[in-house]
mmCIF file of C-alpha atoms and ligand atoms in Angstrom:
data_model
loop_
_atom_site.group_PDB
_atom_site.id
_atom_site.type_symbol
_atom_site.label_atom_id
_atom_site.label_comp_id
_atom_site.label_asym_id
_atom_site.label_seq_id
_atom_site.Cartn_x
_atom_site.Cartn_y
_atom_site.Cartn_z
ATOM 1 C CA MET V 1 48.464 89.630 -4.114
ATOM 2 C CA LYS V 2 49.645 86.050 -4.661
ATOM 3 C CA LYS V 3 48.929 84.509 -8.056
ATOM 4 C CA THR V 4 48.203 80.813 -8.488
ATOM 5 C CA SER V 5 47.887 80.368 -12.275
ATOM 6 C CA PRO V 6 51.122 80.421 -14.370
ATOM 7 C CA LEU V 7 52.284 83.870 -15.481
ATOM 8 C CA ARG V 8 51.863 84.384 -19.224
ATOM 9 C CA CYS V 9 55.254 85.697 -20.379
ATOM 10 C CA ALA V 10 56.500 87.357 -23.565
ATOM 11 C CA VAL V 11 60.041 88.226 -24.617
ATOM 12 C CA VAL V 12 60.901 91.150 -26.912
ATOM 13 C CA GLY V 13 64.318 90.832 -28.571
ATOM 14 C CA MET V 14 65.684 87.331 -29.086
ATOM 15 C CA GLY V 15 69.437 87.759 -28.689
ATOM 16 C CA ILE V 16 70.063 87.394 -24.943
ATOM 17 C CA GLY V 17 66.250 87.270 -24.790
ATOM 18 C CA ARG V 18 66.479 83.576 -25.692
ATOM 19 C CA HIS V 19 67.688 82.897 -22.131
ATOM 20 C CA HIS V 20 64.644 84.717 -20.726
ATOM 21 C CA ALA V 21 62.370 82.727 -23.047
ATOM 22 C CA LYS V 22 63.909 79.368 -22.133
ATOM 23 C CA ALA V 23 63.577 80.122 -18.405
ATOM 24 C CA TYR V 24 59.905 81.108 -18.727
ATOM 25 C CA ALA V 25 59.139 78.062 -20.875
ATOM 26 C CA GLU V 26 60.772 75.699 -18.365
ATOM 27 C CA HIS V 27 59.494 77.159 -15.070
ATOM 28 C CA PRO V 28 56.309 75.608 -13.644
ATOM 29 C CA GLY V 29 55.127 79.057 -12.510
ATOM 30 C CA SER V 30 55.211 80.573 -15.998
ATOM 31 C CA GLN V 31 54.232 79.933 -19.567
ATOM 32 C CA LEU V 32 55.974 81.419 -22.607
ATOM 33 C CA VAL V 33 53.201 82.809 -24.824
ATOM 34 C CA ALA V 34 55.065 85.047 -27.278
ATOM 35 C CA VAL V 35 58.454 85.993 -28.698
ATOM 36 C CA VAL V 36 59.092 89.186 -30.679
ATOM 37 C CA ASP V 37 61.937 90.073 -33.033
ATOM 38 C CA LEU V 38 62.427 91.858 -36.349
ATOM 39 C CA ASP V 39 64.598 88.943 -37.493
ATOM 40 C CA PRO V 40 62.453 85.917 -38.473
ATOM 41 C CA ALA V 41 65.438 83.579 -38.042
ATOM 42 C CA ARG V 42 65.495 84.472 -34.334
ATOM 43 C CA LEU V 43 61.787 83.670 -33.987
ATOM 44 C CA GLU V 44 61.758 80.361 -35.804
ATOM 45 C CA PRO V 45 63.278 78.188 -33.017
ATOM 46 C CA TRP V 46 60.328 79.183 -30.781
ATOM 47 C CA ARG V 47 57.504 78.197 -33.150
ATOM 48 C CA ALA V 48 57.072 74.790 -31.527
ATOM 49 C CA THR V 49 56.832 76.367 -28.044
ATOM 50 C CA VAL V 50 54.515 79.340 -28.672
ATOM 51 C CA GLY V 51 52.757 78.291 -31.899
ATOM 52 C CA ASP V 52 52.260 80.484 -34.989
ATOM 53 C CA GLU V 53 50.071 82.828 -32.947
ATOM 54 C CA GLY V 54 52.961 83.530 -30.535
ATOM 55 C CA LEU V 55 55.487 84.810 -33.120
ATOM 56 C CA PHE V 56 55.562 88.606 -33.670
ATOM 57 C CA ASP V 57 57.708 91.217 -35.369
ATOM 58 C CA ASP V 58 55.777 94.066 -33.720
ATOM 59 C CA TYR V 59 55.771 94.257 -29.930
ATOM 60 C CA ALA V 60 52.782 96.630 -29.803
ATOM 61 C CA ALA V 61 50.677 94.138 -31.793
ATOM 62 C CA MET V 62 51.783 91.393 -29.387
ATOM 63 C CA LEU V 63 50.789 93.467 -26.338
ATOM 64 C CA ARG V 64 47.342 94.153 -27.853
ATOM 65 C CA ALA V 65 46.732 90.574 -28.961
ATOM 66 C CA LEU V 66 47.980 88.632 -25.946
ATOM 67 C CA LYS V 67 48.007 90.984 -22.938
ATOM 68 C CA PRO V 68 50.866 89.098 -21.236
ATOM 69 C CA ASP V 69 51.402 89.215 -17.445
ATOM 70 C CA LEU V 70 55.187 89.647 -17.737
ATOM 71 C CA VAL V 71 57.265 91.080 -20.585
ATOM 72 C CA SER V 72 61.038 90.774 -20.867
ATOM 73 C CA VAL V 73 62.634 93.657 -22.753
ATOM 74 C CA ALA V 74 65.918 92.478 -24.312
ATOM 75 C CA LEU V 75 66.395 95.039 -27.080
ATOM 76 C CA PRO V 76 69.161 97.482 -28.012
ATOM 77 C CA ASN V 77 69.514 99.897 -25.069
ATOM 78 C CA ALA V 78 67.855 102.898 -26.713
ATOM 79 C CA LEU V 79 64.599 100.925 -27.013
ATOM 80 C CA HIS V 80 64.405 99.847 -23.347
ATOM 81 C CA GLY V 81 62.508 102.933 -22.193
ATOM 82 C CA ARG V 82 59.812 103.067 -24.848
ATOM 83 C CA VAL V 83 59.039 99.343 -24.920
ATOM 84 C CA THR V 84 59.086 99.035 -21.114
ATOM 85 C CA ILE V 85 56.655 101.931 -20.753
ATOM 86 C CA ASP V 86 54.326 100.540 -23.432
ATOM 87 C CA ALA V 87 54.339 97.115 -21.754
ATOM 88 C CA LEU V 88 53.628 98.644 -18.311
ATOM 89 C CA ARG V 89 50.769 100.687 -19.788
ATOM 90 C CA ALA V 90 49.398 97.489 -21.335
ATOM 91 C CA GLY V 91 49.206 96.057 -17.795
ATOM 92 C CA ALA V 92 52.294 93.829 -17.802
ATOM 93 C CA HIS V 93 55.088 93.527 -15.241
ATOM 94 C CA VAL V 94 58.470 94.066 -16.923
ATOM 95 C CA LEU V 95 61.912 92.553 -16.583
ATOM 96 C CA CYS V 96 64.152 94.948 -18.513
ATOM 97 C CA GLU V 97 67.695 94.110 -19.540
ATOM 98 C CA LYS V 98 70.562 96.259 -18.280
ATOM 99 C CA PRO V 99 71.319 99.100 -18.679
ATOM 100 C CA MET V 100 67.902 100.248 -17.493
ATOM 101 C CA ALA V 101 67.919 103.076 -20.077
ATOM 102 C CA THR V 102 70.235 105.406 -21.938
ATOM 103 C CA SER V 103 69.532 108.406 -19.669
ATOM 104 C CA MET V 104 68.491 109.179 -16.122
ATOM 105 C CA LYS V 105 65.450 111.061 -17.418
ATOM 106 C CA GLU V 106 64.195 108.023 -19.287
ATOM 107 C CA ALA V 107 64.956 105.695 -16.352
ATOM 108 C CA ARG V 108 62.966 107.928 -13.974
ATOM 109 C CA LYS V 109 60.032 107.895 -16.390
ATOM 110 C CA MET V 110 60.118 104.090 -16.497
ATOM 111 C CA GLN V 111 60.059 103.916 -12.692
ATOM 112 C CA GLU V 112 57.213 106.426 -12.545
ATOM 113 C CA GLU V 113 55.161 104.490 -15.121
ATOM 114 C CA ALA V 114 55.629 101.276 -13.126
ATOM 115 C CA ARG V 115 54.400 103.055 -10.010
ATOM 116 C CA LYS V 116 51.380 104.499 -11.855
ATOM 117 C CA ALA V 117 50.527 101.141 -13.403
ATOM 118 C CA GLY V 118 50.998 99.287 -10.093
ATOM 119 C CA ARG V 119 53.306 96.813 -11.872
ATOM 120 C CA ARG V 120 56.756 95.450 -11.075
ATOM 121 C CA LEU V 121 59.831 96.671 -12.943
ATOM 122 C CA GLY V 122 62.873 94.415 -12.506
ATOM 123 C CA ILE V 123 66.269 95.165 -14.068
ATOM 124 C CA ASN V 124 68.404 92.225 -15.156
ATOM 125 C CA LEU V 125 71.489 92.988 -13.080
ATOM 126 C CA SER V 126 72.346 89.360 -13.590
ATOM 127 C CA TYR V 127 75.734 89.219 -11.819
ATOM 128 C CA ARG V 128 73.936 89.609 -8.487
ATOM 129 C CA PHE V 129 72.515 86.147 -9.105
ATOM 130 C CA THR V 130 75.905 84.393 -9.339
ATOM 131 C CA ALA V 131 76.553 82.123 -6.354
ATOM 132 C CA PRO V 132 79.649 83.946 -5.015
ATOM 133 C CA ALA V 133 77.929 87.345 -5.305
ATOM 134 C CA ARG V 134 74.949 86.170 -3.281
ATOM 135 C CA ALA V 135 77.212 84.632 -0.653
ATOM 136 C CA LEU V 136 79.253 87.852 -0.413
ATOM 137 C CA LYS V 137 76.044 89.852 -0.031
ATOM 138 C CA ASP V 138 74.966 87.544 2.823
ATOM 139 C CA LEU V 139 78.340 88.218 4.490
ATOM 140 C CA ALA V 140 78.077 91.983 3.941
ATOM 141 C CA ASP V 141 74.556 91.977 5.414
ATOM 142 C CA ASP V 142 75.917 89.952 8.350
ATOM 143 C CA GLY V 143 78.402 92.747 9.141
ATOM 144 C CA PHE V 144 81.596 91.132 7.795
ATOM 145 C CA LEU V 145 82.831 94.432 6.339
ATOM 146 C CA GLY V 146 82.209 96.579 9.393
ATOM 147 C CA THR V 147 81.721 99.961 7.736
ATOM 148 C CA PRO V 148 82.395 99.828 3.984
ATOM 149 C CA TYR V 149 84.419 102.896 2.943
ATOM 150 C CA HIS V 150 85.854 102.216 -0.523
ATOM 151 C CA ALA V 151 85.385 99.980 -3.572
ATOM 152 C CA VAL V 152 87.501 99.169 -6.604
ATOM 153 C CA THR V 153 85.496 97.711 -9.458
ATOM 154 C CA LYS V 154 86.455 96.859 -13.019
ATOM 155 C CA TRP V 155 85.684 94.849 -16.102
ATOM 156 C CA THR V 156 88.306 95.155 -18.807
ATOM 157 C CA ARG V 157 88.660 93.105 -22.002
ATOM 158 C CA ARG V 158 91.679 92.429 -24.187
ATOM 159 C CA ASP V 159 89.623 92.335 -27.386
ATOM 160 C CA GLY V 160 85.902 92.033 -26.772
ATOM 161 C CA PHE V 161 83.913 94.475 -28.866
ATOM 162 C CA PRO V 162 80.376 93.098 -29.068
ATOM 163 C CA GLY V 163 79.771 92.788 -32.842
ATOM 164 C CA PHE V 164 82.122 95.558 -34.042
ATOM 165 C CA GLY V 165 80.168 97.747 -36.461
ATOM 166 C CA GLY V 166 76.806 96.786 -34.940
ATOM 167 C CA TRP V 167 74.459 98.677 -32.602
ATOM 168 C CA PHE V 168 76.653 98.360 -29.462
ATOM 169 C CA GLY V 169 79.163 100.791 -30.980
ATOM 170 C CA ARG V 170 76.594 103.386 -32.053
ATOM 171 C CA LYS V 171 75.698 105.969 -29.454
ATOM 172 C CA ALA V 172 72.197 106.551 -30.815
ATOM 173 C CA LEU V 173 71.314 102.891 -30.176
ATOM 174 C CA SER V 174 73.533 101.971 -27.219
ATOM 175 C CA GLY V 175 73.938 105.223 -25.279
ATOM 176 C CA GLY V 176 77.636 104.462 -24.734
ATOM 177 C CA GLY V 177 80.401 101.863 -24.831
ATOM 178 C CA PRO V 178 81.826 99.433 -22.260
ATOM 179 C CA LEU V 179 80.752 101.657 -19.352
ATOM 180 C CA ILE V 180 77.069 101.249 -20.191
ATOM 181 C CA ASP V 181 77.577 97.661 -21.352
ATOM 182 C CA LEU V 182 79.966 96.042 -18.834
ATOM 183 C CA GLY V 183 80.416 98.763 -16.228
ATOM 184 C CA VAL V 184 76.744 98.576 -15.251
ATOM 185 C CA HIS V 185 77.269 95.126 -13.744
ATOM 186 C CA ARG V 186 80.461 95.941 -11.848
ATOM 187 C CA LEU V 187 79.195 99.297 -10.527
ATOM 188 C CA ASP V 188 76.020 97.606 -9.392
ATOM 189 C CA LEU V 189 77.839 94.753 -7.621
ATOM 190 C CA ALA V 190 80.102 97.161 -5.755
ATOM 191 C CA MET V 191 77.265 99.419 -4.611
ATOM 192 C CA TRP V 192 75.080 96.446 -3.672
ATOM 193 C CA LEU V 193 77.828 95.002 -1.426
ATOM 194 C CA MET V 194 78.427 98.492 0.040
ATOM 195 C CA GLY V 195 74.771 98.644 1.141
ATOM 196 C CA SER V 196 73.481 100.760 -1.784
ATOM 197 C CA PRO V 197 74.839 104.190 -0.774
ATOM 198 C CA GLU V 198 73.653 107.202 -2.783
ATOM 199 C CA PRO V 199 76.234 108.446 -5.348
ATOM 200 C CA VAL V 200 76.651 112.237 -5.126
ATOM 201 C CA THR V 201 79.551 113.143 -7.421
ATOM 202 C CA VAL V 202 81.429 111.497 -10.270
ATOM 203 C CA SER V 203 84.532 112.455 -12.165
ATOM 204 C CA GLY V 204 86.041 110.496 -15.021
ATOM 205 C CA ALA V 205 87.412 110.131 -18.507
ATOM 206 C CA ILE V 206 86.741 108.046 -21.607
ATOM 207 C CA HIS V 207 89.036 107.042 -24.478
ATOM 208 C CA ASP V 208 88.516 105.520 -27.924
ATOM 209 C CA HIS V 209 92.017 105.092 -29.381
ATOM 210 C CA ILE V 210 91.833 101.385 -30.259
ATOM 211 C CA ALA V 211 88.260 101.471 -31.573
ATOM 212 C CA LYS V 212 88.888 104.590 -33.651
ATOM 213 C CA ALA V 213 91.864 102.980 -35.390
ATOM 214 C CA ARG V 214 89.853 99.810 -36.025
ATOM 215 C CA ALA V 215 86.870 101.747 -37.368
ATOM 216 C CA ALA V 216 89.113 103.712 -39.722
ATOM 217 C CA ALA V 217 90.743 100.501 -40.998
ATOM 218 C CA SER V 218 87.446 98.641 -41.477
ATOM 219 C CA GLY V 219 85.199 101.496 -42.624
ATOM 220 C CA LYS V 220 82.678 100.626 -39.873
ATOM 221 C CA THR V 221 80.811 103.089 -37.685
ATOM 222 C CA PHE V 222 81.879 103.360 -34.045
ATOM 223 C CA ASP V 223 81.133 106.503 -32.025
ATOM 224 C CA VAL V 224 81.297 105.445 -28.365
ATOM 225 C CA GLU V 225 84.231 104.980 -25.984
ATOM 226 C CA ASP V 226 86.303 101.779 -25.790
ATOM 227 C CA PHE V 227 87.599 102.579 -22.267
ATOM 228 C CA SER V 228 86.282 104.482 -19.250
ATOM 229 C CA THR V 229 87.563 105.287 -15.798
ATOM 230 C CA GLY V 230 85.941 107.166 -12.945
ATOM 231 C CA PHE V 231 85.827 108.159 -9.313
ATOM 232 C CA VAL V 232 82.566 108.317 -7.349
ATOM 233 C CA ARG V 233 81.789 109.832 -3.943
ATOM 234 C CA PHE V 234 78.750 108.688 -1.950
ATOM 235 C CA ALA V 235 76.502 110.594 0.451
ATOM 236 C CA ASN V 236 77.846 108.536 3.390
ATOM 237 C CA GLY V 237 81.465 109.534 2.654
ATOM 238 C CA ALA V 238 82.429 106.257 0.935
ATOM 239 C CA SER V 239 84.236 106.270 -2.432
ATOM 240 C CA LEU V 240 84.674 104.049 -5.488
ATOM 241 C CA VAL V 241 86.988 103.833 -8.494
ATOM 242 C CA PHE V 242 86.220 101.937 -11.686
ATOM 243 C CA GLU V 243 87.579 100.948 -15.090
ATOM 244 C CA THR V 244 85.856 99.338 -18.054
ATOM 245 C CA SER V 245 87.061 98.490 -21.546
ATOM 246 C CA TRP V 246 86.207 96.488 -24.639
ATOM 247 C CA ALA V 247 89.849 96.438 -25.756
ATOM 248 C CA GLY V 248 93.295 97.060 -24.304
ATOM 249 C CA HIS V 249 96.761 95.581 -24.069
ATOM 250 C CA GLN V 250 96.362 93.182 -21.152
ATOM 251 C CA GLU V 251 96.997 89.508 -20.484
ATOM 252 C CA GLU V 252 93.519 88.073 -19.791
ATOM 253 C CA PRO V 253 90.685 88.080 -22.351
ATOM 254 C CA GLU V 254 88.290 89.261 -19.579
ATOM 255 C CA SER V 255 89.331 90.700 -16.255
ATOM 256 C CA MET V 256 86.560 91.327 -13.710
ATOM 257 C CA MET V 257 87.140 92.351 -10.126
ATOM 258 C CA THR V 258 85.083 94.064 -7.470
ATOM 259 C CA MET V 259 86.639 94.675 -4.070
ATOM 260 C CA VAL V 260 84.745 96.355 -1.256
ATOM 261 C CA MET V 261 86.931 97.538 1.612
ATOM 262 C CA GLY V 262 85.508 97.903 5.102
ATOM 263 C CA THR V 263 86.761 98.727 8.591
ATOM 264 C CA GLN V 264 86.583 95.037 9.634
ATOM 265 C CA GLY V 265 87.269 93.196 6.379
ATOM 266 C CA SER V 266 87.164 93.233 2.597
ATOM 267 C CA LEU V 267 85.065 91.244 0.120
ATOM 268 C CA VAL V 268 86.103 90.391 -3.431
ATOM 269 C CA HIS V 269 84.061 89.096 -6.396
ATOM 270 C CA ARG V 270 86.226 88.315 -9.409
ATOM 271 C CA ASN V 271 86.557 86.026 -12.362
ATOM 272 C CA GLU V 272 89.164 83.311 -12.574
ATOM 273 C CA GLY V 273 91.030 82.041 -15.623
ATOM 274 C CA GLY V 274 90.115 85.005 -17.814
ATOM 275 C CA GLY V 275 86.556 83.804 -18.425
ATOM 276 C CA TYR V 276 83.148 83.593 -16.746
ATOM 277 C CA GLN V 277 84.072 81.447 -13.742
ATOM 278 C CA PHE V 278 83.509 83.504 -10.570
ATOM 279 C CA VAL V 279 84.970 83.319 -7.084
ATOM 280 C CA GLY V 280 84.209 85.143 -3.848
ATOM 281 C CA GLU V 281 86.972 85.948 -1.356
ATOM 282 C CA CYS V 282 87.097 87.462 2.115
ATOM 283 C CA PHE V 283 89.977 89.186 3.883
ATOM 284 C CA THR V 284 90.093 90.081 7.569
ATOM 285 C CA GLU V 285 92.315 89.983 10.627
ATOM 286 C CA ARG V 286 91.800 87.959 13.841
ATOM 287 C CA ALA V 287 94.110 87.651 16.876
ATOM 288 C CA GLY V 288 96.799 89.530 14.985
ATOM 289 C CA HIS V 289 96.724 87.219 11.949
ATOM 290 C CA ARG V 290 95.684 88.084 8.430
ATOM 291 C CA LEU V 291 92.994 85.759 7.110
ATOM 292 C CA HIS V 292 92.088 85.056 3.508
ATOM 293 C CA SER V 293 89.224 82.698 2.702
ATOM 294 C CA ARG V 294 87.214 81.710 -0.348
ATOM 295 C CA ILE V 295 83.501 81.112 -0.562
ATOM 296 C CA HIS V 296 83.089 77.357 -0.866
ATOM 297 C CA PRO V 297 81.507 76.474 -4.235
ATOM 298 C CA ASP V 298 78.788 74.435 -2.476
ATOM 299 C CA SER V 299 77.744 77.215 -0.132
ATOM 300 C CA ARG V 300 75.064 78.694 -2.417
ATOM 301 C CA ALA V 301 73.679 77.963 -5.848
ATOM 302 C CA THR V 302 73.624 80.451 -8.722
ATOM 303 C CA SER V 303 70.003 81.409 -9.248
ATOM 304 C CA ASN V 304 68.087 82.172 -12.400
ATOM 305 C CA PRO V 305 67.165 85.885 -12.661
ATOM 306 C CA TYR V 306 64.184 85.268 -14.952
ATOM 307 C CA GLN V 307 62.630 82.528 -12.840
ATOM 308 C CA GLU V 308 63.262 84.606 -9.704
ATOM 309 C CA MET V 309 61.255 87.424 -11.297
ATOM 310 C CA VAL V 310 58.380 85.015 -11.906
ATOM 311 C CA ALA V 311 58.565 83.791 -8.294
ATOM 312 C CA ALA V 312 58.790 87.352 -6.908
ATOM 313 C CA ILE V 313 55.609 88.367 -8.767
ATOM 314 C CA ARG V 314 53.698 85.181 -7.940
ATOM 315 C CA GLU V 315 54.656 85.252 -4.277
ATOM 316 C CA ASP V 316 54.362 89.032 -3.969
ATOM 317 C CA ARG V 317 57.882 89.501 -2.575
ATOM 318 C CA PRO V 318 60.743 91.822 -3.559
ATOM 319 C CA TYR V 319 62.894 91.081 -6.607
ATOM 320 C CA LEU V 320 66.669 91.113 -6.192
ATOM 321 C CA ALA V 321 67.194 94.071 -8.585
ATOM 322 C CA ASP V 322 64.493 96.663 -9.112
ATOM 323 C CA ALA V 323 64.117 100.076 -10.778
ATOM 324 C CA GLU V 324 65.774 101.840 -7.827
ATOM 325 C CA ASP V 325 68.914 99.735 -8.373
ATOM 326 C CA GLY V 326 68.877 100.425 -12.122
ATOM 327 C CA LEU V 327 68.529 104.161 -11.434
ATOM 328 C CA ARG V 328 71.440 104.256 -8.979
ATOM 329 C CA VAL V 329 73.757 102.920 -11.703
ATOM 330 C CA GLN V 330 72.181 105.116 -14.389
ATOM 331 C CA LYS V 331 72.998 108.195 -12.334
ATOM 332 C CA ILE V 332 76.723 107.333 -12.456
ATOM 333 C CA LEU V 333 76.616 106.582 -16.213
ATOM 334 C CA ASP V 334 74.996 109.939 -16.984
ATOM 335 C CA GLY V 335 77.415 111.760 -14.660
ATOM 336 C CA LEU V 336 80.521 110.034 -16.010
ATOM 337 C CA TYR V 337 79.729 110.832 -19.648
ATOM 338 C CA LYS V 338 79.057 114.446 -18.669
ATOM 339 C CA SER V 339 82.297 114.614 -16.672
ATOM 340 C CA ALA V 340 84.257 113.152 -19.592
ATOM 341 C CA ARG V 341 82.701 115.765 -21.914
ATOM 342 C CA THR V 342 83.280 118.766 -19.666
ATOM 343 C CA GLY V 343 86.513 117.725 -17.950
ATOM 344 C CA ARG V 344 84.955 118.453 -14.534
ATOM 345 C CA GLU V 345 83.543 116.627 -11.543
ATOM 346 C CA VAL V 346 79.757 116.334 -11.841
ATOM 347 C CA ARG V 347 77.337 116.679 -8.926
ATOM 348 C CA LEU V 348 74.599 114.086 -9.400
HETATM 349 N N1 NAD L 401 72.299 90.866 -18.362
HETATM 350 C C1 NAD L 401 73.308 90.541 -19.129
HETATM 351 O O1 NAD L 401 74.306 89.998 -18.674
HETATM 352 C C2 NAD L 401 73.236 90.828 -20.618
HETATM 353 C C3 NAD L 401 73.974 90.083 -21.526
HETATM 354 C C4 NAD L 401 73.866 90.392 -22.889
HETATM 355 C C5 NAD L 401 73.061 91.447 -23.299
HETATM 356 N N2 NAD L 401 72.366 92.167 -22.379
HETATM 357 C C6 NAD L 401 71.493 93.288 -22.784
HETATM 358 O O2 NAD L 401 70.423 92.776 -23.578
HETATM 359 C C7 NAD L 401 70.048 93.710 -24.576
HETATM 360 C C8 NAD L 401 70.116 93.018 -25.939
HETATM 361 O O3 NAD L 401 71.448 92.648 -26.176
HETATM 362 P P1 NAD L 401 71.784 91.422 -27.164
HETATM 363 O O4 NAD L 401 73.194 91.044 -26.907
HETATM 364 O O5 NAD L 401 70.753 90.365 -27.039
HETATM 365 O O6 NAD L 401 71.672 92.158 -28.567
HETATM 366 P P2 NAD L 401 71.292 91.482 -29.968
HETATM 367 O O7 NAD L 401 71.576 92.495 -31.002
HETATM 368 O O8 NAD L 401 71.918 90.125 -30.072
HETATM 369 O O9 NAD L 401 69.710 91.221 -29.870
HETATM 370 C C9 NAD L 401 68.766 92.264 -29.943
HETATM 371 C C10 NAD L 401 67.597 91.752 -30.779
HETATM 372 O O10 NAD L 401 66.590 92.767 -30.791
HETATM 373 C C11 NAD L 401 65.980 92.711 -32.090
HETATM 374 N N3 NAD L 401 65.316 94.001 -32.313
HETATM 375 C C12 NAD L 401 65.889 95.206 -32.555
HETATM 376 N N4 NAD L 401 64.941 96.162 -32.679
HETATM 377 C C13 NAD L 401 63.745 95.543 -32.504
HETATM 378 C C14 NAD L 401 62.396 95.996 -32.493
HETATM 379 N N5 NAD L 401 62.078 97.269 -32.690
HETATM 380 N N6 NAD L 401 61.414 95.071 -32.281
HETATM 381 C C15 NAD L 401 61.725 93.759 -32.091
HETATM 382 N N7 NAD L 401 62.984 93.296 -32.089
HETATM 383 C C16 NAD L 401 63.981 94.164 -32.292
HETATM 384 C C17 NAD L 401 67.115 92.431 -33.042
HETATM 385 O O11 NAD L 401 66.642 91.891 -34.271
HETATM 386 C C18 NAD L 401 67.945 91.431 -32.225
HETATM 387 O O12 NAD L 401 67.595 90.088 -32.521
HETATM 388 C C19 NAD L 401 71.015 94.881 -24.427
HETATM 389 O O13 NAD L 401 70.400 95.886 -23.665
HETATM 390 C C20 NAD L 401 72.196 94.312 -23.659
HETATM 391 O O14 NAD L 401 72.858 95.273 -22.862
HETATM 392 C C21 NAD L 401 72.436 91.872 -21.061
#
């Protein structure tokens, strides 16, 4: 059903959550009514926008007091499941940060609760919203690839531990290292461009040599991987290889690349200059000549994932990344960690 009044939005977790909050505050279709964080310093900048009555350190109290229409969950990964489910049960739609959860079981429960509550559950697979990614998806949907049969996808960093010693490096809070942090985006992009095939097996390995040495030298806790690699087979016969790392001996600070290979052409989404500038490229052959073209920067604008969620709810149309998409990635994460533990290929 279409909604005409602005959606009343709340954000839980004000790290990356500040981007959600800003988008809701600025969009004409939404109103920011509350922000929640345990750290008062992260709440303070929002006092002028939401008033004293919109600042909370307890999300459950916020849900009871304000009954928001849409809640963004931008907390450490291990809290995504519980807070999402509580918000859905309180009647809110939810936009949950990636990764959807720290296990397949939890992710399935979140999807089931959304279905029971009749509410939307979006997952912030934000790289889909970059202009080149959307253009590449348009090309894939238009048949540019022919039949996609293989993807190579990676995000590796030279030295990019998020807050070494903090929650990202603790399995109980994060669920894993760069695979669950960075790999989520690159696995999702590859599968999205491939037409969302169903992963059926995964085999892989994880390493922690650099992080272990750094933890020992600094006395900080770190119990997840700093590197992962894997091989995935899909139900339609297609395959994928991936690599992710927070640290490694490489030239660029950040190296991101997703290449989907098809019978008629290949599509590439990658960063340029070692940072967060993205390009889209296409490779094919015509009249016996190899062609290589780039998506023109003017061909599509990068869109805002938070404001798109608001629009999708208000206009009762699909969101670009929903629970099904989050689950597809989660399946590979669970399988890869199991494969790394057991040294065997895992059937998903
Ligand atoms: N989509 C993306 O590209 C993207 C980018 C960055 C982070 N993320 C995701 O966003 C989530 C948060 O990451 P971050 O970088 O903002 O981390 P962060 O540590 O900077 O922020 C998390 C915040 O949650 C607060 N918090 C913790 N427990 C809480 C609780 N019980 N109640 C209320 N507040 C609580 C902390 O005080 C902190 O301010 C993670 O899941 C991460 O993977 C996604």
